[in-house]
Short mmCIF file of C-alpha atoms and ligand atoms in Angstrom, two decimals:
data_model
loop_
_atom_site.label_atom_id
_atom_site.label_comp_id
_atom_site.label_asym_id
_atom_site.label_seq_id
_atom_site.Cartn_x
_atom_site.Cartn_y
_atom_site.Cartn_z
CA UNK T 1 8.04 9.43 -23.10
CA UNK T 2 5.11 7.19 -22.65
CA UNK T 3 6.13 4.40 -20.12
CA UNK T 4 3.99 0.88 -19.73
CA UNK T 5 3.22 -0.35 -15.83
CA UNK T 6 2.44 -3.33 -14.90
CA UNK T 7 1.74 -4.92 -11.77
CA UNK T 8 0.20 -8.37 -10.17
CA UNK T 9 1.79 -9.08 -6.98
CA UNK T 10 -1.09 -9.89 -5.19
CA UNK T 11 -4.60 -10.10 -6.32
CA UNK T 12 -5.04 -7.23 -8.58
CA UNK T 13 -3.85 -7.15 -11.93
CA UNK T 14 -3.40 -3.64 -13.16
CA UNK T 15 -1.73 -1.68 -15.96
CA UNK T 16 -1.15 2.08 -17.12
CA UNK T 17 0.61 4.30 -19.45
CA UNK T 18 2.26 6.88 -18.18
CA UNK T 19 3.47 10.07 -20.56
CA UNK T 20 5.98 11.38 -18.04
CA UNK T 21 6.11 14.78 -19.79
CA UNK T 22 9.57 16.60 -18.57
CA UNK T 23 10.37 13.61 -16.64
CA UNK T 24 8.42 12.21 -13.16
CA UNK T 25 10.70 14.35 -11.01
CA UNK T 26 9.18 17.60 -12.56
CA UNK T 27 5.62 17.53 -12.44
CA UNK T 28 2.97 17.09 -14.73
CA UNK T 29 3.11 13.82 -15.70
CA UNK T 30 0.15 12.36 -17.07
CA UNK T 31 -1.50 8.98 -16.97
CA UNK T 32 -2.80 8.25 -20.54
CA UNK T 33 -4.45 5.30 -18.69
CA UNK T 34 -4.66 3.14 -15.46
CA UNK T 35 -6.49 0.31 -15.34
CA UNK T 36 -7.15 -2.23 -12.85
CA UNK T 37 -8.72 -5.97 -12.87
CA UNK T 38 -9.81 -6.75 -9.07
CA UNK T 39 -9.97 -10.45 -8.21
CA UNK T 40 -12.08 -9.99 -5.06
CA UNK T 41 -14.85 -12.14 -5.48
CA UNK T 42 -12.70 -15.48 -6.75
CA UNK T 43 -10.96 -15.17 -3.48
CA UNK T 44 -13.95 -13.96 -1.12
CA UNK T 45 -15.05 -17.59 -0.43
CA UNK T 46 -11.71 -18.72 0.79
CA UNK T 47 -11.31 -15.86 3.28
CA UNK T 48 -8.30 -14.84 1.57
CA UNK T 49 -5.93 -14.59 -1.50
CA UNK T 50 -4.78 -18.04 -2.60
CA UNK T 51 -1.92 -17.86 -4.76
CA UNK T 52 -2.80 -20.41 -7.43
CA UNK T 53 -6.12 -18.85 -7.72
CA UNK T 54 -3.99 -15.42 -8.10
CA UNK T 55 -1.76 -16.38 -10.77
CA UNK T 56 -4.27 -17.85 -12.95
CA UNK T 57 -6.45 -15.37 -12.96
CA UNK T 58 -3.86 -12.93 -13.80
CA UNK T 59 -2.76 -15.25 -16.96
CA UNK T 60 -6.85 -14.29 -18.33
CA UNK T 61 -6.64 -10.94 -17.19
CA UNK T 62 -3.70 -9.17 -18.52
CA UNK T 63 -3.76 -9.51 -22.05
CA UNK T 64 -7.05 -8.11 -22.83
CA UNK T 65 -6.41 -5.31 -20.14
CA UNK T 66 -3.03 -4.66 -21.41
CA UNK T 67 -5.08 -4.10 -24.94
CA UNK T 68 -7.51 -1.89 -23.01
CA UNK T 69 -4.99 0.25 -21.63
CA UNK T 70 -2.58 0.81 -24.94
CA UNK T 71 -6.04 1.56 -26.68
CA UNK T 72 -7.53 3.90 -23.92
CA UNK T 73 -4.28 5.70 -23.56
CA UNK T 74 -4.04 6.31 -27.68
CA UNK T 75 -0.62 4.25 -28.44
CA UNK T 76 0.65 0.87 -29.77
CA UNK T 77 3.28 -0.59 -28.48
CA UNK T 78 5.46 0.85 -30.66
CA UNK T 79 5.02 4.11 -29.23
CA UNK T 80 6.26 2.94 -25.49
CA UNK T 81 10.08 4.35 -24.31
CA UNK T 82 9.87 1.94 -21.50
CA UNK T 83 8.20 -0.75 -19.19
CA UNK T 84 8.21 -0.89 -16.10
CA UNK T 85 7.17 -4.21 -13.27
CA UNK T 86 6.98 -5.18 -9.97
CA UNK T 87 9.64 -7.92 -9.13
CA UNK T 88 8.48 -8.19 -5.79
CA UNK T 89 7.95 -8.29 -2.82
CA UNK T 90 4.63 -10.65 -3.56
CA UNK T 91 3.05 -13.55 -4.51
CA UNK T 92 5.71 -15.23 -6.34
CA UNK T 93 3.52 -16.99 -9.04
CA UNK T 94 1.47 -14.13 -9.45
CA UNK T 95 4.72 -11.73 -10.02
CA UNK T 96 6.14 -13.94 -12.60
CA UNK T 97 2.88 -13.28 -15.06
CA UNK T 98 3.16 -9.81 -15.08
CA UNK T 99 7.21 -10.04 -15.43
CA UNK T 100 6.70 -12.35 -18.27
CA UNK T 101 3.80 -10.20 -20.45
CA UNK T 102 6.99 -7.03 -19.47
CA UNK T 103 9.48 -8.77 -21.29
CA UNK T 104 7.63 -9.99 -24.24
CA UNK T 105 6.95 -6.59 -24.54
CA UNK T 106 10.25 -5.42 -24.04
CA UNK T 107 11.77 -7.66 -26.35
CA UNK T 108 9.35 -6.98 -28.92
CA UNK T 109 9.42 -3.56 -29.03
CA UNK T 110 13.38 -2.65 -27.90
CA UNK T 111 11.67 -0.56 -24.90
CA UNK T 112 13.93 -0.95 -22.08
CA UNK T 113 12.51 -2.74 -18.92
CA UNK T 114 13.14 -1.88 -15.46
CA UNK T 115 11.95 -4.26 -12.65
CA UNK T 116 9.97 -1.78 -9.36
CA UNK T 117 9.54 -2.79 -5.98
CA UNK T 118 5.86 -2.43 -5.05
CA UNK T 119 6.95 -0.58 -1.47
CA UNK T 120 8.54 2.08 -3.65
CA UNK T 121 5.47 2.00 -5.91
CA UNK T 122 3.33 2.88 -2.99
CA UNK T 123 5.61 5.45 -2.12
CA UNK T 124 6.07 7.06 -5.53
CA UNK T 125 1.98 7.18 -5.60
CA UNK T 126 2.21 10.14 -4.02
CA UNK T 127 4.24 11.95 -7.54
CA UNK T 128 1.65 11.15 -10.07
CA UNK T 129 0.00 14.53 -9.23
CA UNK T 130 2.70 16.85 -8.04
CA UNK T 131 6.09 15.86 -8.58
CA UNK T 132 8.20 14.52 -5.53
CA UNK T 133 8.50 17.71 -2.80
CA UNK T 134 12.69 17.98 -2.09
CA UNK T 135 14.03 14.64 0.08
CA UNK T 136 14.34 13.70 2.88
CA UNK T 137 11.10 11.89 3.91
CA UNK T 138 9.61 9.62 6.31
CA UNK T 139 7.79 7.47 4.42
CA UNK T 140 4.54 5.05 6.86
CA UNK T 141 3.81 1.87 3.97
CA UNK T 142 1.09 0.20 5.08
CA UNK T 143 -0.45 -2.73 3.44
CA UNK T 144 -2.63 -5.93 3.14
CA UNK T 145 0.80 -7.27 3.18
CA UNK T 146 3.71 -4.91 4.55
CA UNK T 147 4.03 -2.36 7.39
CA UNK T 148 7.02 -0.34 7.71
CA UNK T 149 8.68 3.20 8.39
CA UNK T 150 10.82 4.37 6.08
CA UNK T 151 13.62 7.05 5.88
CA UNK T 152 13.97 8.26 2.56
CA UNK T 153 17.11 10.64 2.84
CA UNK T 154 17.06 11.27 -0.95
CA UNK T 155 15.11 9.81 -4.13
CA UNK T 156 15.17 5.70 -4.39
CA UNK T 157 17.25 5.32 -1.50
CA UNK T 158 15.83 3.96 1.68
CA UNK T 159 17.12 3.00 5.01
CA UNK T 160 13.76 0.83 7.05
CA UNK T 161 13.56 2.35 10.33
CA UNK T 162 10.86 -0.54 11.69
CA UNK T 163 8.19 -2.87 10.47
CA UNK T 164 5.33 -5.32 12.28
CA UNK T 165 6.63 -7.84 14.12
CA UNK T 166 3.79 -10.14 13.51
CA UNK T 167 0.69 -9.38 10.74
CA UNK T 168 0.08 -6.63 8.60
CA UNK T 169 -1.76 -3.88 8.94
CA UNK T 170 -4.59 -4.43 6.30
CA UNK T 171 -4.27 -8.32 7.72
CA UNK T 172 -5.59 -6.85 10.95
CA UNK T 173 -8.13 -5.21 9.23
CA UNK T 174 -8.99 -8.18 7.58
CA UNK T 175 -9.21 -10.29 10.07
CA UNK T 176 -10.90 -8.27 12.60
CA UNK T 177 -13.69 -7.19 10.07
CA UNK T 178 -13.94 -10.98 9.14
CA UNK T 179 -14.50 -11.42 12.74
CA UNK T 180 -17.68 -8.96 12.65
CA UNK T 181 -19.02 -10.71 9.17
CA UNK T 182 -17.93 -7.99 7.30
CA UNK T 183 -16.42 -9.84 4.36
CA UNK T 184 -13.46 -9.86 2.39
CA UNK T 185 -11.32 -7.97 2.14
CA UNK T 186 -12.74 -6.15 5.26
CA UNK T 187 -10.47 -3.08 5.54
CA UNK T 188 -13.17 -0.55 3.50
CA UNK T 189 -16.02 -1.89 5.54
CA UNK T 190 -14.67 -1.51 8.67
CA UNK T 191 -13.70 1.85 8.04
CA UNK T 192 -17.15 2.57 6.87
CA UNK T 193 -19.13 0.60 10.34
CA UNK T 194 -16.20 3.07 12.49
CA UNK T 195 -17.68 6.01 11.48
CA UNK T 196 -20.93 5.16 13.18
CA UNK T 197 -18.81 4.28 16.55
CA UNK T 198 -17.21 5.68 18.97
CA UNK T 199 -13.49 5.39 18.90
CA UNK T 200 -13.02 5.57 22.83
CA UNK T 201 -15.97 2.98 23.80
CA UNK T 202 -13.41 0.48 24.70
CA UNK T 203 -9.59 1.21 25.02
CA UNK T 204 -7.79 -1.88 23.51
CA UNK T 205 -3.82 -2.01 24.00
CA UNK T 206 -1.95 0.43 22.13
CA UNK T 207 0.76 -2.22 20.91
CA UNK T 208 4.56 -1.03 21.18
CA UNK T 209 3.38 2.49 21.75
CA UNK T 210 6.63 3.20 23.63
CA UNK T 211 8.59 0.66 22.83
CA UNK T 212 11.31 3.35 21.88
CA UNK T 213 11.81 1.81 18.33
CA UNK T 214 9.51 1.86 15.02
CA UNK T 215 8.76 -1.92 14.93
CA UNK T 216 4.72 -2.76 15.09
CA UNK T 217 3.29 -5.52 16.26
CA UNK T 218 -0.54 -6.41 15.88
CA UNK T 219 -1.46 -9.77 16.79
CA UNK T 220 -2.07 -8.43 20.54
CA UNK T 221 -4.54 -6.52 20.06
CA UNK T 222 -6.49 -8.99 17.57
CA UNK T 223 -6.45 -11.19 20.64
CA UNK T 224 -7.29 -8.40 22.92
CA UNK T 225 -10.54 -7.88 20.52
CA UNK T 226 -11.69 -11.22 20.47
CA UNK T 227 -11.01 -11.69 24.42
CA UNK T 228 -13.10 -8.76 25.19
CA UNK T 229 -16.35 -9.76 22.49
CA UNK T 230 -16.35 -13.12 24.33
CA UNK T 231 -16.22 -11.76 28.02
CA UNK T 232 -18.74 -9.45 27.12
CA UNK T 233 -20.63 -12.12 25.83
CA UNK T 234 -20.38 -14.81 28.62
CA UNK T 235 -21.45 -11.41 31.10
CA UNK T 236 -24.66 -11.39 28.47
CA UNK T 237 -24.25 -7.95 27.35
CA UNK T 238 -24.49 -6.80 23.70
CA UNK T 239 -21.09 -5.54 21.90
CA UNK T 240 -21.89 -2.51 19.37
CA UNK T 241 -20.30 -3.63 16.47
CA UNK T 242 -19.83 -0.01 15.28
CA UNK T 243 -17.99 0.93 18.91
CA UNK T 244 -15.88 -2.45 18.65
CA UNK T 245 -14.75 -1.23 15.16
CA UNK T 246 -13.85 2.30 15.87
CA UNK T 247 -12.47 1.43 18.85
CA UNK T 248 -10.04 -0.77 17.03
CA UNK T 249 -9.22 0.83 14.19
CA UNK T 250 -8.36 4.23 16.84
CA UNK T 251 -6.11 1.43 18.55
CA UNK T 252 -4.00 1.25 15.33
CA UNK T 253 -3.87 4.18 14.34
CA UNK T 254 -2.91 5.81 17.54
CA UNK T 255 0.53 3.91 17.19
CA UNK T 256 0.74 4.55 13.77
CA UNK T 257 0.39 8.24 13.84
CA UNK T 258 2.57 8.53 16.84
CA UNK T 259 5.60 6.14 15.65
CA UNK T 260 5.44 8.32 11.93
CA UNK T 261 5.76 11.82 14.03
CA UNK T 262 8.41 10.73 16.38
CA UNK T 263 10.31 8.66 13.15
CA UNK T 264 10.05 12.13 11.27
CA UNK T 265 11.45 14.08 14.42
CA UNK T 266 13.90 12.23 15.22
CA UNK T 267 15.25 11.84 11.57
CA UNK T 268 14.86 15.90 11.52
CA UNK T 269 12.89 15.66 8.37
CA UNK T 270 9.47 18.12 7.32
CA UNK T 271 7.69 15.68 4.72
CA UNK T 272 6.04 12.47 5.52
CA UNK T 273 4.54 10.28 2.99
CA UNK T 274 2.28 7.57 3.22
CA UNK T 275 1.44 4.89 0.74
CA UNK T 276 -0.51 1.65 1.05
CA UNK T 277 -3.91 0.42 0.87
CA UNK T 278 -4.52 1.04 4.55
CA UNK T 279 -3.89 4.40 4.06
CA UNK T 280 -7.30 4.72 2.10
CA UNK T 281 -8.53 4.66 6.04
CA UNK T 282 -10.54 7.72 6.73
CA UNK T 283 -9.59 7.73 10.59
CA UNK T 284 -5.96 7.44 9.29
CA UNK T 285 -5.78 10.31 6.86
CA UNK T 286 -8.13 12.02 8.83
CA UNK T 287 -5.53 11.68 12.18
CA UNK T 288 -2.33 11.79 10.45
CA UNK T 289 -2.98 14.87 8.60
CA UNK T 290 -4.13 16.99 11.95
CA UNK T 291 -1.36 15.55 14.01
CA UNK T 292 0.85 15.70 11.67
CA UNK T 293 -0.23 19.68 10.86
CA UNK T 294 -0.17 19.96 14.74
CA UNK T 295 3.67 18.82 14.69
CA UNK T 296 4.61 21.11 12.14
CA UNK T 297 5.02 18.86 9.76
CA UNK T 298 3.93 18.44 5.57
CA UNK T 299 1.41 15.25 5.47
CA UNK T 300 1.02 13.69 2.27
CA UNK T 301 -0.76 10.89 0.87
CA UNK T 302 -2.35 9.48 -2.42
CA UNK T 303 -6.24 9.46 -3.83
CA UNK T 304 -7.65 7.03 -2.44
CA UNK T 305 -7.76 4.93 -5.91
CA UNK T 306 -4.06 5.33 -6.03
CA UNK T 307 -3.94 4.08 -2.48
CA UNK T 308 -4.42 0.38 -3.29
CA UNK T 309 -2.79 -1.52 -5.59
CA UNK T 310 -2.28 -0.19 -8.75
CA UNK T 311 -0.04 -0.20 -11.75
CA UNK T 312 0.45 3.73 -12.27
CA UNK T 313 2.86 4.11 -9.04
CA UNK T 314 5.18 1.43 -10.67
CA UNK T 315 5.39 2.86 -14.27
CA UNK T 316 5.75 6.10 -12.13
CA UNK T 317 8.84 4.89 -10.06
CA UNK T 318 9.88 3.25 -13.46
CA UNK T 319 9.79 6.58 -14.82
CA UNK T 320 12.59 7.94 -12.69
CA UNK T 321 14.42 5.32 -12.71
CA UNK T 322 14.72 4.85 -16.17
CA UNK T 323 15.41 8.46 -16.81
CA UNK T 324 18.91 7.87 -14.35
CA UNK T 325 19.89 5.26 -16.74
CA UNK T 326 18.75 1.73 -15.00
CA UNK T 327 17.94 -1.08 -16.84
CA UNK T 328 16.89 -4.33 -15.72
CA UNK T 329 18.20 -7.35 -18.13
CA UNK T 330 15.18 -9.83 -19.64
CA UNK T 331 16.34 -12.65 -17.56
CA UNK T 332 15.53 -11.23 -14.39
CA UNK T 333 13.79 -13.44 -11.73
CA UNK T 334 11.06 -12.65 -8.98
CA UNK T 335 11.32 -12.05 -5.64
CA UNK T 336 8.88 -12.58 -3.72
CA UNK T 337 10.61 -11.47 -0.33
CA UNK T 338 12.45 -8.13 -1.96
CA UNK T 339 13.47 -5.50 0.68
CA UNK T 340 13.58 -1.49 0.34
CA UNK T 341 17.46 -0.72 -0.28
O1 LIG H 1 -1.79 -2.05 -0.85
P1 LIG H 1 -2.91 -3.02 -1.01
O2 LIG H 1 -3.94 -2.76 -2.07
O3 LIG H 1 -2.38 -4.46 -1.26
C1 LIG H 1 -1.18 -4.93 -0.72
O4 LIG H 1 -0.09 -4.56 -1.25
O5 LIG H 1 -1.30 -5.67 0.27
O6 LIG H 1 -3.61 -3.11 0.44
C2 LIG H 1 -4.75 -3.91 0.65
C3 LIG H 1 -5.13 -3.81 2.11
C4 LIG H 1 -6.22 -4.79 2.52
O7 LIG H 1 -5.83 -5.43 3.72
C5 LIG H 1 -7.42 -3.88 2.75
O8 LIG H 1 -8.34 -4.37 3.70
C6 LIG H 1 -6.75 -2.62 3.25
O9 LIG H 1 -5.61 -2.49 2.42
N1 LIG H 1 -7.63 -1.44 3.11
C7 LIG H 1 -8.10 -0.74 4.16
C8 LIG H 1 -8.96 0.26 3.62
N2 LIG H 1 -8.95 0.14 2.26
C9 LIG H 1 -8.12 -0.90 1.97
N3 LIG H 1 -7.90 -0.88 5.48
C10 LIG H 1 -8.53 -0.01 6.30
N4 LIG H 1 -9.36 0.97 5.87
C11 LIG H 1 -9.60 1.15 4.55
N5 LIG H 1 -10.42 2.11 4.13
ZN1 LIG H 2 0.35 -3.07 -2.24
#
């Protein structure tokens, strides 16, 4: 059954077909196609995504790329048994243009719709290739947007074991690689500048490292970043940029890798997944996947393209859910603040 995905909760406006063969939960689906339209440069200037900016540039976007993506994948939209969006969590303006272009198509066709939370999109990335391995999971979702730990004890159910107290993850990024002129959105470039540093030139706080739960918090260690480049600065000495970013991004990750091994021990589970666009961090795979090894547990995560924001993981999640029956009526709203249940 060929499924539609669509998806424009933040600033990306993306859409694929997925043919999910024997069904999503067996393997060897295939994605006919997966397109994405990247608003990056509109929102560069500002520093950030502004919503209004978002929406509207999704309204130009999706027709001709839903076009693209119907023609690349060798269908009409006749030929779709389903359609799956994100509902939220998101921008709420920019949720309700992809919702809408779902249930014109929906209603024209007869396909049934099913709305997706993007958390469980990011999640599900990790089943394009292979097929979910057998529940339970700990799931790490880390985002421009979100950062949580998640127990999955079986498919589409999900209990939140913590989440940041403060920003994001990819905020932090963001912020601390607008800090060193890097751009926006800063997370890739940073990344890139760590690899020329040296991750234990300055130790910054590890935040909540043994705080004895699986919240996060972030915005101490953003100050502790900026407090150190200006006392460095008033003592006239030069800060390596390349040092200041590894040693920051180790910061995060540190907690992050330690909170996902002692969330997966303590729920008893082998499998951890990890989903999000700060997951396309090198340091982070790169950490995760030895400590995780080390620990005895099953580390997996997406390609890096299926990392970030993207419409296959929703027509993916839409897959299985549509194959247990769901259906989401037409006159479904957004939400922008939707939780993991
Ligand atoms: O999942 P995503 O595409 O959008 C949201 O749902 O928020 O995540 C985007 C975030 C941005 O903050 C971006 O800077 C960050 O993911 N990011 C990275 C890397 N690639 C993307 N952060 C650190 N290292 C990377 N390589
Ligand atoms: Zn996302």
């Amino acid at each position: 059954m060929l499924i539609l995905g669509i998806e424009t909760s933040c600033d990306e406006t993306a859409v694929a077909v997925l043919d999910d063969g024997e069904g999503v939960l067996r393997g060897g689906a295939a994605l006919r196609s997966n397109l994405i339209a990247r608003q990056t440069d509109l929102h560069a200037r500002f520093g950030g995504v502004v919503p209004e900016v978002a929406a509207r540039a999704h309204v130009e976007a999706l027709n001709p790329l839903l076009e693209r993506a119907l023609e690349e994948a060798g269908c009409d939209f006749g030929d779709l048994g389903g359609v799956a969006v994100t509902v939220g969590p998101g921008l709420v303006g920019a949720l309700l243009v992809g919702m809408a272009a779902a249930k014109a198509v929906a209603l024209a066709t007869g396909a049934p719709l099913v709305g997706v939370n993007h958390l469980e999109g990011h999640i599900w990335a990790n089943f394009l290739e292979h097929g979910p391995p057998r529940p339970p999971y700990v799931c790490l979702v880390v985002s421009g947007g979100h950062t949580l730990l998640v127990h999955m004890p079986e498919l589409h159910r999900h209990e939140v074991l913590g989440r940041t107290l403060d920003d994001a993850a990819g905020e932090a990024f963001d912020k601390i690689a607008r800090f060193l002129g890097l751009g926006f959105p800063g997370g890739p470039a940073l990344d890139r500048l760590a690899r020329e540093g040296d991750p234990d030139a300055i130790r910054f706080p590890r935040a909540m490292e043994d705080s004895g739960d699986y919240d996060f918090s972030m915005s101490g260690l953003k100050t502790a970043v900026l407090r150190y480049v200006r006392a460095e600065r008033e003592a006239g000495r030069e800060v390596d940029p390349a040092d200041l970013a590894a040693s920051f991004q180790e910061a995060i990750v540190d907690v992050q890798v330690k909170k996902t091994i002692a969330a997966a021990r303590d729920r008893g589970v082998d499998t951890v997944l990890l989903g999000g666009g700060v997951v396309a961090n090198s340091r982070l795979r790169e950490r995760m996947l030895a400590e995780g090894e080390r620990a005895g547990l099953r580390i997996l995560y997406p390609s890096i393209e299926l990392c970030t924001d993207n419409a296959a993981m929703i027509a993916c999640v839409g897959a299985s859910r549509l194959a247990r029956g769901e259906r989401t009526p037409l006159d479904v709203g957004a939400d922008p603040n939707l939780r993991l249940t």
